[in-house]
XYZ file of C-alpha atoms in Angstrom:
628
model
C -6.355 -4.211 -11.959
C -3.439 -4.419 -9.598
C -2.939 -7.165 -7.027
C -5.247 -6.392 -4.114
C -2.542 -5.925 -1.455
C -0.765 -3.334 -3.576
C -3.851 -1.119 -3.397
C -2.977 -0.148 0.153
C 0.330 1.478 -0.857
C -0.942 5.029 -0.586
C -2.676 4.313 2.702
C 0.529 2.916 4.167
C 2.539 5.973 3.171
C -0.134 8.411 4.394
C -0.444 6.592 7.711
C 3.324 6.553 8.131
C 3.477 10.287 7.463
C 0.892 10.938 10.153
C 2.731 8.754 12.641
C 5.968 10.566 11.824
C 4.484 13.754 13.293
C 4.695 12.085 16.696
C 8.427 11.520 16.226
C 9.326 15.036 15.094
C 8.831 16.859 18.435
C 10.854 14.192 20.214
C 13.812 14.624 17.887
C 13.475 18.389 17.925
C 14.219 18.416 21.636
C 16.585 15.428 21.474
C 15.405 14.602 24.995
C 13.472 11.334 24.817
C 15.204 8.711 26.933
C 13.905 5.249 27.755
C 12.598 6.018 31.246
C 9.266 4.312 30.840
C 8.424 1.226 32.935
C 10.806 -1.613 32.138
C 9.228 -4.789 30.810
C 9.965 -7.850 32.866
C 11.390 -10.910 31.151
C 10.658 -14.584 31.595
C 12.841 -17.646 31.146
C 10.940 -19.162 28.216
C 12.376 -20.604 25.033
C 11.147 -22.482 21.988
C 13.070 -25.503 20.806
C 12.370 -25.811 17.094
C 14.377 -27.100 14.127
C 17.352 -27.910 16.354
C 17.555 -24.332 17.659
C 16.906 -22.761 21.045
C 15.051 -19.501 20.586
C 14.433 -17.429 23.735
C 11.080 -15.647 24.028
C 11.504 -13.434 27.116
C 8.320 -11.443 26.453
C 5.970 -14.408 26.117
C 3.936 -13.005 28.991
C 2.699 -10.220 26.693
C 0.712 -12.651 24.548
C -2.974 -13.476 24.780
C -6.195 -11.520 24.922
C -7.587 -10.005 28.138
C -4.032 -9.771 29.476
C -4.403 -7.440 32.462
C -0.684 -7.223 33.187
C 0.160 -6.308 29.595
C -2.680 -3.775 29.393
C -1.418 -2.119 32.571
C 2.118 -2.000 31.210
C 0.934 -0.430 27.936
C -1.001 2.265 29.778
C 2.048 3.037 31.911
C 4.151 3.301 28.754
C 1.651 5.704 27.264
C 1.536 7.822 30.411
C 5.327 8.031 30.575
C 5.562 9.026 26.909
C 2.806 11.594 27.325
C 4.605 13.151 30.277
C 7.848 13.448 28.318
C 6.072 14.957 25.341
C 4.259 17.501 27.480
C 7.531 18.518 29.137
C 9.313 19.313 25.883
C 9.882 23.063 25.482
C 9.617 22.727 21.700
C 6.353 20.776 21.653
C 3.911 23.665 21.368
C 5.927 25.318 18.625
C 5.974 22.083 16.628
C 2.272 21.514 17.226
C 1.485 24.947 15.883
C 3.847 24.578 12.943
C 2.634 21.137 11.889
C -0.989 21.983 12.524
C -0.739 25.018 10.287
C 0.966 23.021 7.524
C -1.526 20.145 7.733
C -4.571 22.405 7.556
C -3.190 24.718 4.889
C -4.612 22.865 1.926
C -7.042 20.321 0.568
C -6.114 16.868 -0.740
C -7.953 14.847 -3.384
C -7.366 11.147 -4.010
C -8.921 7.858 -5.210
C -10.239 9.463 -8.407
C -12.527 7.351 -10.610
C -14.251 8.284 -13.852
C -17.546 7.019 -15.251
C -18.428 8.724 -18.508
C -18.422 12.478 -17.885
C -18.646 12.039 -14.127
C -15.593 12.195 -11.886
C -15.696 10.715 -8.382
C -13.042 11.378 -5.745
C -12.301 11.739 -2.029
C -11.654 15.210 -0.610
C -9.732 15.620 2.647
C -9.236 18.873 4.552
C -8.865 20.273 8.069
C -7.526 16.942 9.349
C -10.867 15.205 8.815
C -11.660 11.954 7.046
C -11.971 12.007 3.269
C -15.418 12.884 1.912
C -16.807 11.162 -1.205
C -17.463 13.824 -3.845
C -18.872 13.929 -7.369
C -18.026 16.384 -10.148
C -20.528 16.469 -12.999
C -19.688 17.238 -16.623
C -20.645 20.898 -16.114
C -18.085 21.230 -13.297
C -20.629 21.325 -10.489
C -19.674 19.310 -7.396
C -21.685 17.745 -4.610
C -21.144 15.499 -1.623
C -22.242 11.874 -1.865
C -21.129 10.641 1.563
C -19.451 12.378 4.484
C -18.131 9.821 7.005
C -17.307 12.592 9.488
C -20.975 13.003 10.404
C -21.604 9.287 10.910
C -22.453 8.347 14.532
C -19.304 7.188 16.315
C -17.070 8.265 13.433
C -16.393 6.491 10.157
C -13.871 6.423 7.329
C -13.810 5.520 3.628
C -11.114 3.075 2.547
C -12.226 2.922 -1.086
C -15.178 2.884 -3.438
C -16.300 1.424 -6.746
C -18.582 3.130 -9.289
C -21.109 1.209 -11.394
C -20.375 1.191 -15.154
C -23.141 3.720 -15.895
C -22.034 6.011 -13.051
C -25.455 5.720 -11.425
C -24.451 3.963 -8.209
C -21.395 3.755 -6.005
C -20.351 1.049 -3.552
C -18.360 2.541 -0.670
C -16.103 0.626 1.728
C -16.873 2.094 5.147
C -15.124 1.356 8.438
C -16.123 2.530 11.898
C -14.018 3.541 14.869
C -10.752 3.043 13.000
C -11.528 -0.606 12.251
C -10.277 -2.048 8.960
C -13.197 -4.481 8.967
C -16.391 -2.754 7.906
C -19.152 -2.853 5.320
C -20.061 -1.881 1.763
C -22.543 0.995 1.658
C -24.547 1.560 -1.556
C -25.535 5.038 -2.761
C -27.745 6.209 -5.602
C -25.753 8.899 -7.393
C -28.739 10.823 -8.779
C -30.699 11.112 -5.533
C -27.765 10.816 -3.117
C -29.854 8.361 -1.121
C -28.233 5.424 0.655
C -29.699 2.086 -0.377
C -30.577 -0.704 2.023
C -27.933 -3.075 0.628
C -25.065 -3.370 3.161
C -22.856 -6.440 2.626
C -20.618 -7.139 5.629
C -18.199 -7.920 7.216
C -15.773 -6.768 4.528
C -12.049 -6.087 4.866
C -11.199 -2.567 3.731
C -8.846 -3.754 0.947
C -11.608 -5.419 -1.106
C -13.796 -3.191 -3.256
C -16.928 -4.235 -5.147
C -16.520 -5.367 -8.772
C -19.640 -4.395 -10.705
C -21.474 -6.481 -13.281
C -21.343 -4.767 -16.689
C -25.085 -4.025 -16.564
C -24.852 -2.550 -13.040
C -27.431 -4.969 -11.621
C -25.094 -6.188 -8.902
C -21.483 -6.813 -8.030
C -18.992 -9.396 -6.853
C -17.361 -8.797 -3.474
C -15.168 -10.587 -0.943
C -16.706 -11.191 2.460
C -15.167 -12.314 5.717
C -16.759 -14.913 7.899
C -18.898 -13.613 10.722
C -16.522 -13.246 13.650
C -17.487 -15.187 16.736
C -15.942 -14.970 20.231
C -12.870 -17.163 20.395
C -12.200 -17.181 16.646
C -8.438 -17.461 16.239
C -8.155 -15.633 12.926
C -11.183 -13.904 11.372
C -9.205 -13.185 8.188
C -9.152 -16.871 7.240
C -11.914 -18.513 5.241
C -12.961 -15.483 3.165
C -15.444 -16.005 0.345
C -16.173 -14.289 -2.972
C -19.899 -13.625 -3.445
C -22.289 -12.214 -6.037
C -24.728 -9.635 -4.694
C -27.768 -8.509 -6.654
C -29.078 -5.033 -5.877
C -32.067 -5.140 -3.577
C -31.609 -8.697 -2.333
C -30.829 -9.659 1.249
C -27.269 -10.698 2.042
C -28.281 -14.244 2.889
C -29.296 -14.679 -0.749
C -25.860 -13.718 -2.082
C -24.367 -16.523 -4.169
C -21.019 -17.989 -3.093
C -18.577 -18.074 -6.003
C -15.375 -19.256 -4.286
C -14.273 -19.777 -0.680
C -10.871 -20.034 0.952
C -10.402 -23.293 2.825
C -13.105 -25.156 0.906
C -12.418 -28.702 -0.262
C -13.298 -28.134 -3.906
C -11.579 -28.020 -7.299
C -9.945 -24.643 -6.515
C -8.314 -25.820 -3.280
C -7.830 -22.256 -2.014
C -5.737 -22.131 1.154
C -7.731 -20.893 4.148
C -5.336 -17.960 4.633
C -5.684 -16.736 1.021
C -8.158 -14.177 -0.326
C -10.422 -14.945 -3.319
C -11.690 -11.945 -5.283
C -13.533 -11.581 -8.600
C -12.779 -8.879 -11.175
C -14.930 -7.802 -14.123
C -14.522 -5.227 -16.912
C -17.062 -3.292 -18.982
C -17.274 -4.727 -22.484
C -15.883 -8.138 -21.554
C -17.807 -11.415 -21.365
C -15.250 -12.890 -18.955
C -14.532 -12.697 -15.233
C -11.239 -13.198 -13.440
C -10.874 -14.929 -10.097
C -7.790 -13.788 -8.219
C -6.422 -15.803 -5.305
C -3.917 -13.716 -3.379
C -2.356 -13.263 0.010
C 0.626 -11.667 1.708
C 2.730 -11.800 -1.453
C 3.078 -9.869 -4.694
C 1.978 -12.699 -6.995
C -1.385 -14.452 -7.167
C -3.190 -17.358 -8.780
C -5.581 -16.368 -11.549
C -8.531 -18.244 -13.002
C -11.111 -17.236 -15.580
C -14.631 -18.195 -16.620
C -17.421 -16.873 -18.847
C -19.292 -14.055 -17.151
C -22.608 -15.824 -17.706
C -21.387 -18.888 -15.791
C -20.127 -16.823 -12.867
C -23.433 -14.936 -12.692
C -25.297 -18.250 -12.642
C -22.939 -19.194 -9.760
C -23.682 -22.895 -10.059
C -20.461 -24.914 -10.034
C -18.492 -22.458 -12.094
C -15.978 -24.329 -14.273
C -12.991 -22.120 -13.513
C -9.942 -22.528 -15.713
C -6.758 -21.666 -13.824
C -3.753 -21.264 -16.140
C -1.772 -19.014 -13.798
C -0.223 -20.183 -10.546
C 1.868 -18.316 -7.963
C 5.032 -19.706 -9.499
C 4.244 -17.759 -12.684
C 4.780 -14.544 -10.696
C 1.928 -12.634 -12.338
C 1.345 -9.503 -10.264
C -1.527 -7.709 -12.013
C -4.197 -8.421 -14.633
C -6.559 -6.430 -16.839
C -9.374 -7.411 -19.198
C -10.060 -5.891 -22.608
C -12.740 -7.804 -24.470
C -11.482 -11.364 -24.899
C -7.879 -10.528 -24.014
C -6.377 -10.846 -20.553
C -3.316 -8.628 -20.061
C -0.779 -9.802 -17.485
C 2.080 -8.087 -15.667
C 4.628 -10.834 -15.116
C 7.950 -10.923 -13.285
C 8.760 -14.537 -14.088
C 12.253 -14.608 -15.590
C 11.852 -10.823 -15.897
C 12.782 -8.926 -12.699
C 11.866 -5.593 -14.330
C 8.597 -7.188 -15.466
C 7.046 -7.748 -18.871
C 3.512 -7.597 -20.254
C 1.759 -10.624 -21.700
C -1.544 -10.913 -23.579
C -3.645 -14.091 -23.370
C -6.598 -14.776 -25.703
C -9.295 -16.310 -23.521
C -11.258 -17.630 -26.501
C -8.659 -20.313 -27.139
C -9.735 -23.688 -25.822
C -7.868 -24.559 -22.622
C -5.636 -21.499 -22.915
C -2.435 -21.691 -20.894
C 0.164 -19.123 -19.981
C 2.434 -20.619 -22.635
C -0.079 -19.370 -25.220
C 0.299 -15.741 -24.087
C 2.063 -13.247 -26.371
C 4.881 -11.154 -24.944
C 3.634 -7.729 -26.060
C 6.058 -5.672 -23.929
C 9.313 -7.544 -23.284
C 11.381 -6.786 -20.212
C 13.629 -3.754 -20.571
C 16.959 -3.417 -18.792
C 16.538 0.202 -17.699
C 12.763 0.426 -17.150
C 10.771 -1.173 -14.305
C 7.079 -1.782 -15.047
C 5.015 -1.104 -11.920
C 1.396 -1.227 -13.090
C -1.055 -0.719 -15.943
C -4.648 0.095 -16.805
C -6.890 -0.856 -19.714
C -8.404 2.022 -21.681
C -10.429 2.455 -24.849
C -7.411 3.459 -26.937
C -4.770 1.164 -25.502
C -3.126 -0.199 -22.387
C -1.519 2.522 -20.271
C 1.720 1.380 -18.645
C 3.158 2.817 -15.446
C 6.909 2.479 -14.962
C 10.053 4.008 -13.496
C 13.409 4.781 -15.053
C 16.252 5.732 -12.703
C 13.642 6.355 -10.005
C 11.524 8.738 -12.092
C 7.983 7.923 -13.146
C 6.907 7.324 -16.737
C 3.573 6.680 -18.493
C 3.331 4.917 -21.873
C 0.463 3.810 -24.096
C 0.478 0.387 -25.759
C -1.507 0.298 -29.001
C -3.850 -2.696 -29.155
C -3.265 -3.517 -32.805
C 0.392 -2.715 -33.446
C 1.701 -3.092 -29.881
C 3.662 0.110 -30.458
C 4.612 2.078 -27.339
C 4.140 5.839 -27.104
C 5.449 7.766 -24.107
C 3.120 10.344 -22.586
C 4.843 13.725 -22.251
C 4.578 14.867 -18.628
C 4.963 18.465 -17.394
C 7.697 17.568 -14.913
C 9.645 14.837 -13.131
C 8.642 12.830 -10.078
C 6.198 10.032 -9.337
C 3.872 9.467 -12.291
C 0.937 7.183 -11.529
C -1.946 5.806 -13.522
C -4.961 6.850 -11.433
C -7.856 5.372 -13.412
C -8.856 4.134 -16.856
C -11.981 2.739 -18.515
C -11.982 0.156 -21.340
C -14.926 1.999 -22.959
C -13.359 5.440 -23.294
C -9.974 6.658 -24.551
C -7.360 8.229 -22.328
C -6.768 7.952 -18.613
C -6.417 9.869 -15.381
C -2.761 10.425 -14.404
C -1.023 12.044 -11.447
C 2.378 13.641 -10.924
C 3.940 14.077 -7.495
C 7.299 14.930 -5.910
C 9.051 15.214 -2.538
C 8.584 18.982 -2.500
C 5.992 19.448 -5.259
C 2.279 18.974 -4.454
C 0.426 16.294 -6.392
C -1.538 17.192 -9.529
C -4.092 14.998 -11.288
C -4.460 15.213 -15.054
C -6.948 13.945 -17.594
C -5.085 12.609 -20.640
C -6.819 12.254 -24.005
C -4.646 11.619 -27.028
C -2.014 14.358 -26.955
C -3.894 16.600 -24.526
C -3.022 16.704 -20.819
C -5.473 18.758 -18.738
C -5.107 19.590 -15.050
C -8.322 18.568 -13.259
C -7.594 20.891 -10.342
C -8.190 17.941 -8.029
C -4.727 17.251 -6.624
C -3.217 18.779 -3.497
C -4.320 22.396 -3.397
C -3.281 25.317 -1.220
C -0.299 23.631 0.410
C 2.907 25.621 1.009
C 5.742 25.622 -1.498
C 9.262 24.790 -0.323
C 11.746 26.463 -2.682
C 14.451 26.247 0.009
C 14.392 22.444 -0.039
C 16.240 20.071 -2.325
C 15.610 16.367 -2.918
C 18.943 14.610 -3.406
C 18.910 11.128 -4.947
C 22.043 9.168 -4.070
C 23.235 5.678 -3.125
C 24.993 4.077 -0.169
C 26.912 0.806 0.083
C 25.216 -1.867 2.203
C 27.035 -4.525 4.218
C 27.380 -6.830 1.199
C 28.446 -4.014 -1.121
C 25.049 -3.553 -2.800
C 24.326 0.064 -3.734
C 21.107 1.116 -2.026
C 19.133 4.148 -3.274
C 18.350 6.803 -0.679
C 16.418 10.052 -1.042
C 17.669 12.940 1.103
C 15.350 15.906 1.594
C 16.990 18.914 3.244
C 17.563 22.653 2.915
C 19.709 23.860 0.047
C 21.868 25.892 2.423
C 22.431 23.092 4.953
C 26.033 22.781 6.107
C 27.493 19.283 6.193
C 28.880 19.646 9.706
C 26.907 16.824 11.368
C 24.727 19.294 13.239
C 21.377 18.406 11.650
C 18.938 15.955 13.181
C 17.819 13.157 10.877
C 14.977 10.698 10.453
C 15.715 7.555 8.441
C 12.480 6.090 7.082
C 11.982 2.777 5.277
C 9.452 0.077 4.465
C 10.926 -2.804 2.479
C 8.014 -5.198 2.059
C 5.664 -6.691 -0.549
C 7.542 -5.061 -3.418
C 6.147 -1.640 -2.478
C 8.195 1.303 -3.733
C 8.637 4.510 -1.732
C 8.442 6.891 -4.655
C 8.523 10.683 -4.240
C 5.316 11.955 -2.636
C 4.570 15.405 -1.300
C 3.853 15.830 2.409
C 3.805 19.252 4.055
C 4.429 17.565 7.417
C 7.620 15.913 6.196
C 8.670 19.061 4.377
C 8.354 21.121 7.576
C 10.834 18.786 9.262
C 13.381 19.477 6.545
C 12.497 23.170 6.318
C 13.480 23.512 9.974
C 17.046 22.498 9.084
C 16.734 18.736 9.553
C 17.192 15.797 7.183
C 14.672 13.212 6.029
C 16.369 10.145 4.550
C 14.037 7.767 2.719
C 15.988 4.528 2.464
C 14.845 2.315 -0.421
C 15.824 -0.990 1.173
C 15.644 -4.395 -0.440
C 12.248 -6.002 -0.003
C 10.656 -3.026 -1.738
C 10.129 -2.710 -5.470
C 12.262 0.293 -6.379
C 14.614 -1.730 -8.580
C 12.178 -4.361 -9.795
C 11.170 -7.796 -8.588
C 14.762 -8.885 -7.941
C 15.044 -6.021 -5.436
C 11.947 -7.330 -3.677
C 13.058 -10.952 -3.558
C 16.566 -9.851 -2.514
C 15.115 -8.593 0.772
C 12.482 -11.251 1.416
C 12.292 -14.592 3.184
C 15.776 -15.954 3.863
C 17.276 -12.612 2.824
C 15.029 -10.405 4.945
C 17.985 -9.195 6.988
C 19.413 -7.573 3.839
C 16.809 -4.848 4.130
C 17.826 -4.209 7.730
C 21.474 -4.005 6.687
C 20.441 -1.514 3.989
C 18.579 0.565 6.563
C 21.584 0.618 8.887
C 23.849 1.574 5.958
C 21.640 4.582 5.197
C 21.917 5.771 8.799
C 25.677 5.288 8.907
C 26.105 7.165 5.620
C 24.426 10.247 7.093
C 27.202 10.497 9.663
C 29.974 9.603 7.236
C 28.869 12.275 4.753
C 28.403 14.973 7.384
C 24.625 15.265 7.415
C 24.114 14.132 11.012
C 25.521 11.936 13.770
C 24.374 8.675 15.292
C 23.154 10.410 18.453
C 21.041 12.805 16.375
C 19.558 10.185 14.026
C 16.330 8.230 14.542
C 15.128 5.195 12.616
C 11.419 5.045 11.801
C 9.219 2.403 10.230
C 5.652 1.198 10.532
C 3.932 -2.059 9.570
C 6.522 -4.047 7.550
C 8.912 -1.149 8.150
C 8.738 -1.848 11.870
C 11.102 -4.758 11.287
C 13.763 -2.321 10.139
C 13.778 -0.533 13.486
C 13.324 -3.717 15.487
C 16.350 -5.537 14.136
C 17.830 -8.052 16.583
C 20.355 -6.394 18.860
C 23.337 -8.486 17.686
C 22.706 -7.459 14.076
C 22.564 -3.772 14.979
C 25.732 -4.013 17.023
C 27.559 -5.913 14.306
C 26.864 -3.122 11.808
C 27.388 -0.237 14.186
C 23.811 1.016 14.512
C 23.555 3.086 17.687
C 19.919 4.152 18.036
C 18.090 2.184 20.749
C 15.131 -0.010 19.902
C 13.649 -2.228 22.591
C 10.937 -4.532 21.211
C 9.240 -4.345 24.605
C 9.037 -0.574 24.805
C 8.721 0.876 21.292
C 5.460 1.069 19.387
C 7.407 1.072 16.143
C 9.123 -2.231 16.856
C 7.879 -5.741 16.231
C 8.443 -9.061 17.944
C 8.074 -12.457 16.331
C 8.297 -16.164 17.119
C 9.316 -19.096 14.904
C 6.576 -20.930 13.063
C 8.463 -22.588 10.204
C 11.760 -24.248 9.470
C 14.845 -22.054 9.083
C 16.442 -21.652 5.684
C 19.633 -19.978 6.832
C 21.163 -20.236 10.295
C 21.610 -17.025 12.225
C 19.390 -14.681 10.217
C 15.799 -13.510 10.409
C 14.510 -16.483 8.442
C 15.044 -18.610 11.535
C 12.705 -16.372 13.509
C 9.916 -15.318 11.163
C 7.258 -17.423 9.404
C 7.248 -15.428 6.161
C 8.844 -12.047 5.762
C 7.781 -10.451 2.504
């Protein structure tokens, strides 16, 4: 079980790919100038920590802000007019539309015995929850596209016997939704509907399937400053009303756990284990972890949680197998190591854990899953994915032979049955999902199907020197026959947050950009996890600006090496990646970045105000509360 915030990695990359389609026509015409309404500025400044920090766009803050709403609509109208005037727009629309609708994508696979559950996405619609039985027959369990007002599935969790499925459903594009329960045999939706639930938190079933633990937000009331605070972990029994759900742990409560109001408590179970794990996470890669007997947590009466793992221990994922808790730790191990803790020991502490997979200098552990025949480890070596199996008894490691190179991910595993579901992906190679059992690797046929091949493209893995001399990995996807004469247009994309790695993933939309003679540069800036936990911490907090310097270095290298020029290069980033494109003007000028980015006129930029003491004068740490 991976830290809850890491679960959104695929969603972030998919969403960024979709947003990138808006940027492609603009660059194709090279005609988008900042002619939209100019944002006025105000003479406002904060005086914190001995610094004067101007905030000229303070007037944009606050709800029900008529002036800001009017300005946003004018921005949208101006952008729409420019898009509609581009002579290349229709050609790009047709090209991208054809590529996007060419195939069918499958994701979020989960196995329960002989049953295989997954989401199927095609024709630009939301993913549909599907079931494949042991005989190969498939049927639809839930189609959000036919829901009144539109809905989407952000995840789902299958009961241990495969008889029921709890689906995280959001409506109207909202990340806050509900858990919908379905009977797998009849396909009928049950009355149970716990809500409000943030899309990142899936149900964790009791081993007997009689109910599940889940994390619930507080009911949002008008005027609530932050509905994400004060979440609680609850136990829901099938058939009972929500008001009867038992509270297991709550953020902000004055109890023995002392969970900060901004943190997220969540409970994890595992078939075949008599223990439960309470995770306490937030906007960080590590989490606190506590454990208790399953029977006590089900009773939900003053559970005596034992909490041997704190944030300082830098444990980033856990998994239960019987009485053993497996831990992925980055403490004193930037490339991460795996520990095993026997929960039967009285007052077990992290010091009692065995180091079953020590840190390795050339291999970065990125995740794991518990299976019936061992622990399956997910890792990278020189940017390429690897899967290994750790034997429970001998702790011997066996590498799984994969049919190619690229991003290898552990999709799903079950402590009760041997093997695992694996996937293999690449920048120009569509994803495939395999069922692995012993030495046998079988293609499920449930990857990305029917998408175009791009034999004319090459994915070049190289490095560029950042401002401080650090070598930063960058992936360049372009045509094999491209001439290095600076003529190509380029998109530089990055993320650089929460230790998330931008590993090779296939996207027909991105590939079409490169197929047309352009360059896509995926810049693996510090703050991500490409080179282990040290790479993440090296671009976080006080060093957040390092990631921006890396991003600028990637753009400058494109011109230096003849791929493109500054005037033909665009920087792109969403969510945490928005900070890369919204770097303070002095920093961009100091490092020679030439693309424009006005925090008051670009939807891909971000603005921030100080809320904590600075740790280094003159960098982003003086302006941001916590930059992961």
